[in-house]
XYZ file of C-alpha atoms in Angstrom:
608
model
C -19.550 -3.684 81.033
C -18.976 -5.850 78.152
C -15.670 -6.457 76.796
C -16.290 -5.747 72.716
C -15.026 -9.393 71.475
C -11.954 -9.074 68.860
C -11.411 -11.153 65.903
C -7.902 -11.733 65.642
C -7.592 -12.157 61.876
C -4.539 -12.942 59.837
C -4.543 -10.341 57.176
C -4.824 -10.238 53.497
C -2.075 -11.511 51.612
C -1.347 -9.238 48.980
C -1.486 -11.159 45.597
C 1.321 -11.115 43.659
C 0.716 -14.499 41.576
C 0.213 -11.988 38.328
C -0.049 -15.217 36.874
C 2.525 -16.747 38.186
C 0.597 -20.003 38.779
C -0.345 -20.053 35.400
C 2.780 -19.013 33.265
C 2.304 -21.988 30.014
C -0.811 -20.062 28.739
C 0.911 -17.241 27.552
C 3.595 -18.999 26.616
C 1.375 -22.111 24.634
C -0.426 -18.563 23.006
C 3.255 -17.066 21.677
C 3.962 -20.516 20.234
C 0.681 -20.810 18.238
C 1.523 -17.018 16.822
C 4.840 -18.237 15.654
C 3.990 -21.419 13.987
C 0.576 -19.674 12.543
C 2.269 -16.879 10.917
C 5.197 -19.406 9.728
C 3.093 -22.010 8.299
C 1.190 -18.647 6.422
C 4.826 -17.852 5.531
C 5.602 -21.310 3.851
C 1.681 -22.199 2.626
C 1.876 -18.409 0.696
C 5.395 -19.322 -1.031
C 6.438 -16.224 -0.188
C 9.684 -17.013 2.686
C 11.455 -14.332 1.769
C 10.279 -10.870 2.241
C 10.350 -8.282 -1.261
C 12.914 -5.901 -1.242
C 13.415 -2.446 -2.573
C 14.715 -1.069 -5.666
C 17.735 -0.095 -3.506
C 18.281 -3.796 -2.613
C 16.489 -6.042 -5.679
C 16.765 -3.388 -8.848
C 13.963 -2.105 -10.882
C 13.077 0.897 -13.411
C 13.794 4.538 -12.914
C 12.037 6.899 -15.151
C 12.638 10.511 -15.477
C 10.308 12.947 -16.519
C 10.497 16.337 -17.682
C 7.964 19.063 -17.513
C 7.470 21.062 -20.639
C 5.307 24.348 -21.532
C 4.199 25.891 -24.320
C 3.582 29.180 -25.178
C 0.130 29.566 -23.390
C 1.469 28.978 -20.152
C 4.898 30.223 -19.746
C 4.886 30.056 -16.056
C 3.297 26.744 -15.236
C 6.454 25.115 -13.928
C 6.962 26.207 -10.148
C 7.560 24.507 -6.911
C 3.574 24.197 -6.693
C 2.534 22.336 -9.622
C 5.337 19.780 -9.438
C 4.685 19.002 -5.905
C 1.439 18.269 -7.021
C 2.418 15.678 -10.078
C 4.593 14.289 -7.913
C 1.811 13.356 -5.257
C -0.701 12.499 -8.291
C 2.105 10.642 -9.691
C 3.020 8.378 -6.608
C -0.975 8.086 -6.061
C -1.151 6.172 -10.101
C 1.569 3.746 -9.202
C 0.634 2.917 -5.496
C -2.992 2.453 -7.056
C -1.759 -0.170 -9.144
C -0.331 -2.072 -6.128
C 3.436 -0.809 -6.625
C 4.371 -0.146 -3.219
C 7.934 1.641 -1.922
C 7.847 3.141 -5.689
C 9.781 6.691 -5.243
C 8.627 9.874 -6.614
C 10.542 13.267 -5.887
C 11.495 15.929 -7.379
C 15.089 16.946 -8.915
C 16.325 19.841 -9.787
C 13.311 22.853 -11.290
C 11.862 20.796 -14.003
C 12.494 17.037 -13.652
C 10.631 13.961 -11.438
C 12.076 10.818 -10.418
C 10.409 7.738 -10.576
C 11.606 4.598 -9.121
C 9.490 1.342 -9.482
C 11.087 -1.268 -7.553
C 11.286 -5.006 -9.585
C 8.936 -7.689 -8.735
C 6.138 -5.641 -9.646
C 4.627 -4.964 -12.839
C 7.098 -1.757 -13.462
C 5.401 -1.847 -17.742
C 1.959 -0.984 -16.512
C 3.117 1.565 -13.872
C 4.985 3.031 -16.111
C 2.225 3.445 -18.708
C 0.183 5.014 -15.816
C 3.554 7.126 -14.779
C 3.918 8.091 -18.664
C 0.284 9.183 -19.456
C 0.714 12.766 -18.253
C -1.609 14.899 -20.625
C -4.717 16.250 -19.035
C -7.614 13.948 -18.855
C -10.713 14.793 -20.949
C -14.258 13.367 -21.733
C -15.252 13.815 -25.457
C -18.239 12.671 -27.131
C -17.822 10.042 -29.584
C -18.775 11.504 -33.519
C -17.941 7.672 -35.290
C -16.527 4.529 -34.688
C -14.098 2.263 -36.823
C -11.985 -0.433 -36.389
C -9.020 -0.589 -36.401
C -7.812 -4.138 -37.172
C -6.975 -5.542 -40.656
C -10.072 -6.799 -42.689
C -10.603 -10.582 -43.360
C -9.299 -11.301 -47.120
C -12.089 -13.014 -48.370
C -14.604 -10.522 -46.593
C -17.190 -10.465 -49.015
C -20.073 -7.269 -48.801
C -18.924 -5.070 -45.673
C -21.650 -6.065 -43.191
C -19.737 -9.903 -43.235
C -16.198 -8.154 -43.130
C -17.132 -5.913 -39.835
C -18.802 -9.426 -38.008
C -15.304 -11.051 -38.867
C -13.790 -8.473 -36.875
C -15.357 -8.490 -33.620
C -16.839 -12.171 -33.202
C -19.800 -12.797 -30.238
C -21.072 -9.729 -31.556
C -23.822 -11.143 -33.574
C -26.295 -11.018 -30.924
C -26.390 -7.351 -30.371
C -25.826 -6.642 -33.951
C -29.310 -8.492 -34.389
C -31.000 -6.567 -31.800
C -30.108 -3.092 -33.220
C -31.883 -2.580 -35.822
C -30.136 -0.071 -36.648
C -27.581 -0.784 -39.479
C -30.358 -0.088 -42.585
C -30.839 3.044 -41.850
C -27.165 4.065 -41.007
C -24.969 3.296 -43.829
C -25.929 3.891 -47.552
C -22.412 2.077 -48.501
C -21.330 -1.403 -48.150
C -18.632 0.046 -46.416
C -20.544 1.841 -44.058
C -22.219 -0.909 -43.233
C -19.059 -3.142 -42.236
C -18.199 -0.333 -40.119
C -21.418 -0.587 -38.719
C -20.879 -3.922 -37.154
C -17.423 -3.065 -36.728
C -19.021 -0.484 -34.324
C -20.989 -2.567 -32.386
C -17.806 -4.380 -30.271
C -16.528 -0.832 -29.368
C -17.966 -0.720 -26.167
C -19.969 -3.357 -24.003
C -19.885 -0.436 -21.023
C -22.450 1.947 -19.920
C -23.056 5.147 -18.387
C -25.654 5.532 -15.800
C -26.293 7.211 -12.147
C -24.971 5.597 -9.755
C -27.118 2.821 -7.476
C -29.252 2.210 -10.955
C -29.988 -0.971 -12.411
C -29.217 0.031 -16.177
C -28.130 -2.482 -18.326
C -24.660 -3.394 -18.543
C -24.151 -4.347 -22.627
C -25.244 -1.600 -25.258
C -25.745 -2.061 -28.958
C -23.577 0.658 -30.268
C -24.212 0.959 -34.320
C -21.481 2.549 -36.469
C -22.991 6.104 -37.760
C -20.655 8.499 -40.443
C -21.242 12.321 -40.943
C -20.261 12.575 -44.033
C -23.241 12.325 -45.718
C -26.561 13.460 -44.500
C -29.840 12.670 -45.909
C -33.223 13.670 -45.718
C -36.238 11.711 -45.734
C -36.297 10.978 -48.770
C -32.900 10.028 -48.927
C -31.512 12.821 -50.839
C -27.971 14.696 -49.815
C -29.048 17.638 -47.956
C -26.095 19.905 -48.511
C -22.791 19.142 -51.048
C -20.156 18.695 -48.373
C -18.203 20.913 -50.743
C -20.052 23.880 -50.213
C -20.898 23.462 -46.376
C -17.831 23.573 -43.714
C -19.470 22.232 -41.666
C -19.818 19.279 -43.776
C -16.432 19.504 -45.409
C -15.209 19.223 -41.926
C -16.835 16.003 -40.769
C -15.763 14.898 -43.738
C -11.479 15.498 -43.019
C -12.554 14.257 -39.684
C -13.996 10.737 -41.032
C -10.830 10.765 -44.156
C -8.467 11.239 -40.901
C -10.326 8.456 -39.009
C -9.914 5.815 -41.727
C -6.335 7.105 -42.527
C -5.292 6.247 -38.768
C -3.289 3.316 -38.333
C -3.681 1.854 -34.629
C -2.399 -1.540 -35.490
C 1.406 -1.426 -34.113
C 3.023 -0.004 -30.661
C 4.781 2.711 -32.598
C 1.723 3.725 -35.010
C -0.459 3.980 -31.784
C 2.049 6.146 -30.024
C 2.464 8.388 -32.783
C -1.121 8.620 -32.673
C -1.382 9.094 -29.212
C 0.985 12.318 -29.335
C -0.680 13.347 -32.103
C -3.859 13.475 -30.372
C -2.424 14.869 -27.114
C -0.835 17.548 -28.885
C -4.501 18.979 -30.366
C -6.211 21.766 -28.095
C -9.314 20.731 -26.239
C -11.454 22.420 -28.336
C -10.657 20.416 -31.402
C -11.953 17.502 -32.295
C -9.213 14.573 -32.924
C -8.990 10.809 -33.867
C -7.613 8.062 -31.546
C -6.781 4.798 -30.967
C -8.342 2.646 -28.196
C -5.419 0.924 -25.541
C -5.630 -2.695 -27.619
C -5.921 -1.398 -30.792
C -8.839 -2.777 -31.041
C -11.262 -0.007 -32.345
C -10.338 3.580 -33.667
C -12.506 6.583 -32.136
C -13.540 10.156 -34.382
C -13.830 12.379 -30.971
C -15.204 15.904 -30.137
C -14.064 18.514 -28.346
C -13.188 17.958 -24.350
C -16.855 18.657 -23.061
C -15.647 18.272 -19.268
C -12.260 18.144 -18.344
C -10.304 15.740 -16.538
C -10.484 17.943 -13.372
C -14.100 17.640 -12.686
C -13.625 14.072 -11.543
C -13.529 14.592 -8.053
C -13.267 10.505 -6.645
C -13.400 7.538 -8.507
C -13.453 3.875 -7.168
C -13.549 0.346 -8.144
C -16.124 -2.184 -6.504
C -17.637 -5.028 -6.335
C -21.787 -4.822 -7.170
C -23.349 -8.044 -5.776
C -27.004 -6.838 -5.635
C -28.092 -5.976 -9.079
C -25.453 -8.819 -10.285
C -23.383 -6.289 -12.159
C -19.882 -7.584 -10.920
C -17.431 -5.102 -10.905
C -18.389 -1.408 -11.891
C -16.620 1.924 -11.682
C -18.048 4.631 -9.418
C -17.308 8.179 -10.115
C -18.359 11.576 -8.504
C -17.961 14.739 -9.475
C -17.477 18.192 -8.090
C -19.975 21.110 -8.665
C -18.956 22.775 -11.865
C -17.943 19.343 -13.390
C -21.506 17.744 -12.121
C -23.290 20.506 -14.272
C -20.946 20.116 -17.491
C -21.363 16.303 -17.202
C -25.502 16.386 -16.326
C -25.749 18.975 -19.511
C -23.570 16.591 -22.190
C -24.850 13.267 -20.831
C -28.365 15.000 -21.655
C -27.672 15.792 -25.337
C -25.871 12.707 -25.430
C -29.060 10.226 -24.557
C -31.007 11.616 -27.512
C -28.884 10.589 -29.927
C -28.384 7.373 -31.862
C -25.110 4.506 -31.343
C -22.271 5.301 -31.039
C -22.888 8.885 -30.927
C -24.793 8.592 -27.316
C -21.087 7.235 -26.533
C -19.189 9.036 -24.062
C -15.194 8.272 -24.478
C -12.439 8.666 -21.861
C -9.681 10.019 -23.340
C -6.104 10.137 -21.444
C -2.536 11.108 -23.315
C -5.020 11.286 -26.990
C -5.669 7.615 -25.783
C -9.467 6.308 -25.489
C -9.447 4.565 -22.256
C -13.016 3.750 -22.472
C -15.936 5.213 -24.420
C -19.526 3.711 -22.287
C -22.719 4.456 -23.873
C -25.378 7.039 -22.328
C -28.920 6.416 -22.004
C -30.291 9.148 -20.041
C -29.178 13.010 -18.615
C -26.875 12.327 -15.259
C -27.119 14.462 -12.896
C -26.723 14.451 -9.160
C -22.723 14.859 -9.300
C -22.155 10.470 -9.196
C -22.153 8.024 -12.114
C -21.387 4.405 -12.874
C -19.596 2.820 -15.492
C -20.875 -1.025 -15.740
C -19.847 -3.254 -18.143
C -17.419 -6.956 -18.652
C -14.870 -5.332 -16.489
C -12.708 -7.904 -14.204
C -11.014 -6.326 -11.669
C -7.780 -5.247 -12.876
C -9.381 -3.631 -15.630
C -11.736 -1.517 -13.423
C -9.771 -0.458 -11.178
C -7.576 0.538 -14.025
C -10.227 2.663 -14.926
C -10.782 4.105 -11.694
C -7.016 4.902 -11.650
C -7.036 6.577 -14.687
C -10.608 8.701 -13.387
C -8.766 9.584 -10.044
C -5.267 10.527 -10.940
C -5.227 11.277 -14.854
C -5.731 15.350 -14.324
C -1.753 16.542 -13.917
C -0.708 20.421 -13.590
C 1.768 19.956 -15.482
C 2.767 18.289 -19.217
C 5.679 15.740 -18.956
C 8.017 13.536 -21.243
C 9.840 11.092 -20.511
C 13.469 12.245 -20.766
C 15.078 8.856 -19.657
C 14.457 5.536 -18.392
C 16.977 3.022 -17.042
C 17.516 -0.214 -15.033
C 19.207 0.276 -11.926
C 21.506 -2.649 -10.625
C 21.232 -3.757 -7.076
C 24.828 -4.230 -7.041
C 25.210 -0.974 -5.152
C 22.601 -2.031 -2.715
C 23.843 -5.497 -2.448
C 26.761 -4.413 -1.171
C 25.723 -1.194 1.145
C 23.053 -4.315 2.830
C 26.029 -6.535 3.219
C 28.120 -3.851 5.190
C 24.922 -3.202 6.631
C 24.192 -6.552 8.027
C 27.600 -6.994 8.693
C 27.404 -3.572 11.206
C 24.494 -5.281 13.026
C 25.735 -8.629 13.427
C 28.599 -7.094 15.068
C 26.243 -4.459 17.086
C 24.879 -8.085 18.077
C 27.254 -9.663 18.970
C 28.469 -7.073 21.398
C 25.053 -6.816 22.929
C 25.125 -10.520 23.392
C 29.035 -10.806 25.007
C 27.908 -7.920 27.692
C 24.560 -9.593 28.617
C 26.527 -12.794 28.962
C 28.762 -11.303 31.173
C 26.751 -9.368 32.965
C 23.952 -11.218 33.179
C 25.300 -14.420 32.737
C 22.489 -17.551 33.085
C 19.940 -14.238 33.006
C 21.389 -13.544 29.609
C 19.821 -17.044 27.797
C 16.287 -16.061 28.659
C 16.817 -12.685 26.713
C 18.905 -13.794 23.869
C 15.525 -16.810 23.549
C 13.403 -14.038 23.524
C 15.401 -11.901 20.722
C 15.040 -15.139 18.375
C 11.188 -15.118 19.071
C 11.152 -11.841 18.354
C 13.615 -12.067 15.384
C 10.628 -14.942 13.954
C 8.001 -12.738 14.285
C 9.719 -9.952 12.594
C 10.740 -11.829 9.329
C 7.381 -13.925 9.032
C 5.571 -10.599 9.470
C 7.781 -8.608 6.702
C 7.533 -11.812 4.414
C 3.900 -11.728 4.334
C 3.362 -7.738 4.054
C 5.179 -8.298 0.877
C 2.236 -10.146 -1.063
C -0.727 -8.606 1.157
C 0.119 -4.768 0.998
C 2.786 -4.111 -0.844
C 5.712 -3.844 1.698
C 9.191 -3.849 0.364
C 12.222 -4.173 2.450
C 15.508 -1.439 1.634
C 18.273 -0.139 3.052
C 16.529 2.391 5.809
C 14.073 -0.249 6.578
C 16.910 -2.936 7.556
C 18.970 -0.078 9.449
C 15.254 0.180 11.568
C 15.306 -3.784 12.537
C 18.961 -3.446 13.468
C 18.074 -0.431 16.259
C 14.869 -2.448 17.439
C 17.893 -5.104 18.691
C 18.545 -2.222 21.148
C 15.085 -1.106 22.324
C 13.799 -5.259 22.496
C 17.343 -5.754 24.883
C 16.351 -2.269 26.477
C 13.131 -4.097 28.101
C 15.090 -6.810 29.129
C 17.825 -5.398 30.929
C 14.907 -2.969 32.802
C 13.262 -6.120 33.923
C 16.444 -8.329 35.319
C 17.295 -4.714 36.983
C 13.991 -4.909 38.747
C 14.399 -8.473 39.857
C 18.338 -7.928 41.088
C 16.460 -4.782 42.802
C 13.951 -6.748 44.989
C 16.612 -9.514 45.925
C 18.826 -7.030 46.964
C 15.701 -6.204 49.461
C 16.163 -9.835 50.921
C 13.146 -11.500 49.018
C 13.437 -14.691 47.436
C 13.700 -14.886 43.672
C 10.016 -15.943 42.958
C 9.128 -13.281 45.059
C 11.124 -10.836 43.088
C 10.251 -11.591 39.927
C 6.365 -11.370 40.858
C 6.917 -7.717 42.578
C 9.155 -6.546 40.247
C 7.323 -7.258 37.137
C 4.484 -4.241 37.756
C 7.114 -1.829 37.927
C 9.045 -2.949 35.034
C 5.913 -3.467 32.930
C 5.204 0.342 33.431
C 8.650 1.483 32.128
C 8.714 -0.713 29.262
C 4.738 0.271 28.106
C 6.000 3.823 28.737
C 9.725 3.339 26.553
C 7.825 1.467 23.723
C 5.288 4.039 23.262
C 7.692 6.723 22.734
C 9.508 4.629 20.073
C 6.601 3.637 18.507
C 4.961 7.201 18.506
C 7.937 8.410 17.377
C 7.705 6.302 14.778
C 4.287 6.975 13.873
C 5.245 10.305 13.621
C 8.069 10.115 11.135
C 5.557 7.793 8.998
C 3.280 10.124 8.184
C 5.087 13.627 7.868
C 7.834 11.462 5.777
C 8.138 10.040 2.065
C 10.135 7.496 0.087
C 13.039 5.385 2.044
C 12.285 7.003 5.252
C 8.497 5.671 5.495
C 10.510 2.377 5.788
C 12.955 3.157 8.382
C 9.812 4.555 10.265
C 7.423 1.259 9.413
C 10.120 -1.392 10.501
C 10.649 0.560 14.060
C 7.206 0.994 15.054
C 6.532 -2.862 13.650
C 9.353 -4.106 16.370
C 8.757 -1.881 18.713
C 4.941 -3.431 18.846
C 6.456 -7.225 18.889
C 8.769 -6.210 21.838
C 5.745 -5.805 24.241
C 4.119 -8.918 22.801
C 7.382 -11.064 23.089
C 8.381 -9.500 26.714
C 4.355 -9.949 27.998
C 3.969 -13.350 26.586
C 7.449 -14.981 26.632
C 10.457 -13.435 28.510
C 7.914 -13.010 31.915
C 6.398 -16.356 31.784
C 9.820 -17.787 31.365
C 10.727 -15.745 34.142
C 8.087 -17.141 36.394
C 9.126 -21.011 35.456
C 12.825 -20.784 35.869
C 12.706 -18.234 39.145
C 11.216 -21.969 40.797
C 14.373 -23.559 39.634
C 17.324 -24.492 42.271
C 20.238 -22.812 39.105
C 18.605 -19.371 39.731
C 16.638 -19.669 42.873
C 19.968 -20.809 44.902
C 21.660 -17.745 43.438
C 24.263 -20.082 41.328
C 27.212 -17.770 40.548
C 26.389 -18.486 37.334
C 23.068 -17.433 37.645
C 23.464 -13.791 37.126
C 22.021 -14.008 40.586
C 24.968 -14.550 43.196
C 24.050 -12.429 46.129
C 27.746 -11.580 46.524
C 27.824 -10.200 43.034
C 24.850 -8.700 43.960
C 26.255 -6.651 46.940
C 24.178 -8.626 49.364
C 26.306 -8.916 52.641
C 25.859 -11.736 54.996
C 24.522 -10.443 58.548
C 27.672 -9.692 61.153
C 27.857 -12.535 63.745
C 29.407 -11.558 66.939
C 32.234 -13.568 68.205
C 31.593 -14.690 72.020
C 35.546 -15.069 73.569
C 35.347 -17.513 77.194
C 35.536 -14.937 80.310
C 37.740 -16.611 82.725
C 36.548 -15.754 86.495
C 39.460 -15.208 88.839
C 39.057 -17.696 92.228
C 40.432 -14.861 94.640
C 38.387 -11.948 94.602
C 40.627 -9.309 94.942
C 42.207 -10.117 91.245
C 38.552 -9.390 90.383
């Protein structure tokens, strides 16, 4: 019978390299993070990251909710909840980030723009507080001084809006409009008060309209004759206050446009008013609100690259506001410049008034025109957020010193330094030569953390206060926390009798689990308290999770593969005292030699 033959084999050697051969690519791949994200740091001129309004100052604007006697019962817990998250939602459109928006007290919102950013625009958008509204535009005037030496009124309205000529040649329009030299300077007057249009959204309508200046206040038949003696018809004698109130209106200073603007936003939405444009530019005879502010479901600002539009405005609407705005757009297109105009009206202010060319419907639009960026997503701002439950003034605003911060960062910094330094004497003590690889590895991560917070500044808005510093001074803790749990793996396996590189190489799987597992409860945590919180807190919540991400980059691709080069050195591989590896300090007992005495054999037997 055969004897089966038998391989004697040597068997597989587990592998526990993880890399260990190969240690400088993580290490050459942490370095080229660093310097990338500090060169960004320096190239961007931004080496310091923005701070807070606790820490660097800035504007704080209170605003009161008022009623009248139509709704009594409009201030509750509800509606200012509401402006408050429409309110923050304006200034974080413009870009204002870490701007603070509560509540206080029954009545009263706080809003806190930090400095740095542009705190006069947000607090135009924070101030304009009366409902939206779209009203069709009755007549159009403008509202800046008249040249001296105008001449006839056709030459005094082209003085006032120059690079209007072209359009004011293509209308056509301005014989059969004004029977007055001074309806006819208002008629080219007119034609600057709008280069935007209405249309449905996706089209390729053009994005310049020739808007002619057309009054009420006398109409004519075809043979030129007054139809009715604006006396005797109200309807006529109304038109006519309307237009008297129109030229009367005085839009050419700050405080003559705000009185303006109240007066406007004080008139019911059934009324028709007069108001100002936001440069002052043009002066606007309006109708009644024909759909209200909260129709607007979405608006947005983009880019158009295909029909060569540039930027437009995109807005959609929801079902009841899609029918009011398909029925007005409709009566709208049928009518003659600038009464086929459309305005926006916000706080009795015209925002923008586009022309309409044809019924909308579907429940979108677009508003083309020369809009640059800021200026449309202005608009969309305005479109998205300008519908409020509530009516507000603003009761006070003040500048608020960062001296108070200054000094709460200083004790602040102050804590953690010493919190530091108390982390670093016990790991030098305790760890001893151990100890230099993990306070190297808190300066990495200590790089990454400021070039990171530096840069959010510019790119989204980030802003550094008091909470936000108090989260970087616990991530010391949880970054030190994954050290310790690694060494403690390492002292573990020695204590086994394996050599250091051995022992860093079989206790690095283990340790890698805890610390994934620790991290992602800090960071979920984290996550958490980021989205159910507001204000300061967001910031506490945003700097933890942030370092709690860098500590498993910075342990994975520096504090291991340092690991793995200095385990084949003789300072930590010979278990130097000052190592933080000494097997004596490490419990690690040499084995018991026996001590062999010489047995003396007696010569006569009986002794033995």
């Amino acid at each position: 019978m055969a004897t089966p033959k038998n391989d004697f084999r040597s068997p597989r050697k587990r592998d526990l390299s993880g890399g260990q051969g190969k240690p400088w690519r993580p290490l050459v791949l942490i370095v080229l993070i660093v310097a990338g994200l500090t060169a960004g740091m320096f190239a961007s001129g931004h080496t310091t990251p923005r701070l807070g309004i606790d820490l660097a100052g800035g504007t704080s604007i209170t605003l009161s909710a008022t009623t009248d006697e139509k709704n009594q019962s409009a201030i509750n817990p509800t509606n200012l909840n509401t402006a408050v998250s429409i309110i923050e939602r304006r200034v974080n459109g413009l870009g204002v980030q870490e701007a603070e928006v509560q509540t206080q007290g029954d009545r009263n919102i706080i809003v806190n723009i930090p400095k740095g950013t542009d705190s006069e625009q947000a607090r135009q958008q924070v101030g304009t507080t009366a409902e939206l509204g779209f009203r069709p535009v009755l007549s159009v005037g403008s509202a800046l001084p008249l040249p001296d030496d105008g001449g006839d009124g056709t030459d005094q309205g082209d003085g006032t809006d120059p690079g209007q000529g072209e359009e004011s040649a293509d209308t056509g329009d301005s014989a059969d409009t004004g029977d007055t030299g001074d309806e006819g300077g208002n008629g080219d007057q007119g034609e600057g008060t709008t280069d935007q249009s209405l249309a449905p959204a996706g089209s390729g309508a053009a994005t310049a309209t020739n808007a002619s200046f057309r009054t009420d206040d006398a109409a004519t038949d075809d043979s030129g004759d007054t139809a009715e003696d604006p006396a005797t018809d109200p309807a006529q004698q109304e038109a006519a206050d309307l237009q008297a109130r129109l030229e009367a209106l005085d839009c050419s200073t700050d405080d003559s446009r705000n009185a303006a603007r109240e007066a406007a936003a004080q008139a019911d939405t059934d009324q028709p008013i007069v108001s100002c444009d936001t440069d002052g530019v043009y002066k606007y005879a309006l109708g009644p609100v024909a759909v209200p502010g909260t129709g607007v479901s979405s608006a947005n600002a983009i880019y158009e690259t295909q029909r060569g539009q540039g930027w437009i405005v995109q807005m959609e609407f929801t079902n009841s506001g899609a029918d009011q705005f398909a029925d007005v757009t409709g009566e709208l297109a049928a009518l003659p410049s600038p009464q086929n105009q459309f305005a926006i009206v916000l706080d009795g202010e015209t925002v923008s008034a586009p022309s309409v060319n044809q019924r909308l419907s579907g429940g979108n639009a677009e508003i083309s025109g020369t809009f640059d960026q800021e200026s449309a997503e202005n608009l969309a701002n305005v479109l998205k957020f300008g519908a409020l439950p509530l009516t507000f003034e603003e009761s006070s605003v003040t500048t608020v010193s960062p001296m108070l911060g200054g000094e709460q960062l200083k004790a602040g910094l102050i804590a953690g330094g010493i919190g530091l330094a108390l982390v670093v004497l016990y790991m030098l003590v305790y760890y001893r030569g151990l100890s230099l690889i993990a306070l190297a590895s808190l300066v990495v991560s200590g790089i990454l953390t400021y070039s990171i917070m530096a840069l959010l500044g510019p790119a989204i808005g980030f802003a550094l206060n008091l909470p936000a510093v108090c989260g970087a001074i616990v991530a010391i803790g949880i970054t030190a926390d994954s050290f310790i749990v690694y060494f403690e793996r390492i002292r573990d396996e020695i204590r086994e009798g394996r050599t250091l590189r051995t022992a860093v190489e079989r206790g690095w799987p283990r340790a890698r689990r805890t610390i994934l597992v620790s991290d992602f409860v800090s960071f979920l945590a984290a996550a958490v308290l980021f989205v159910v919180s507001v204000g300061k807190v967001q910031g506490f919540a945003f700097t933890l999770g942030l370092t709690t991400a860098l500590d498993v980059v910075v342990v994975f691709l520096f504090t291991k593969p340092v690991m793995t080069i200095l385990a084949k050195k003789k300072f930590f591989s010979g278990g130097h005292p000052w190592s933080g590896l000494d097997p004596k300090r490490l419990g690690i007992q040499p084995p018991i030699r026996r001590s062999y005495k010489p047995v003396t054999v007696p010569s006569d037997p009986k002794e033995a």
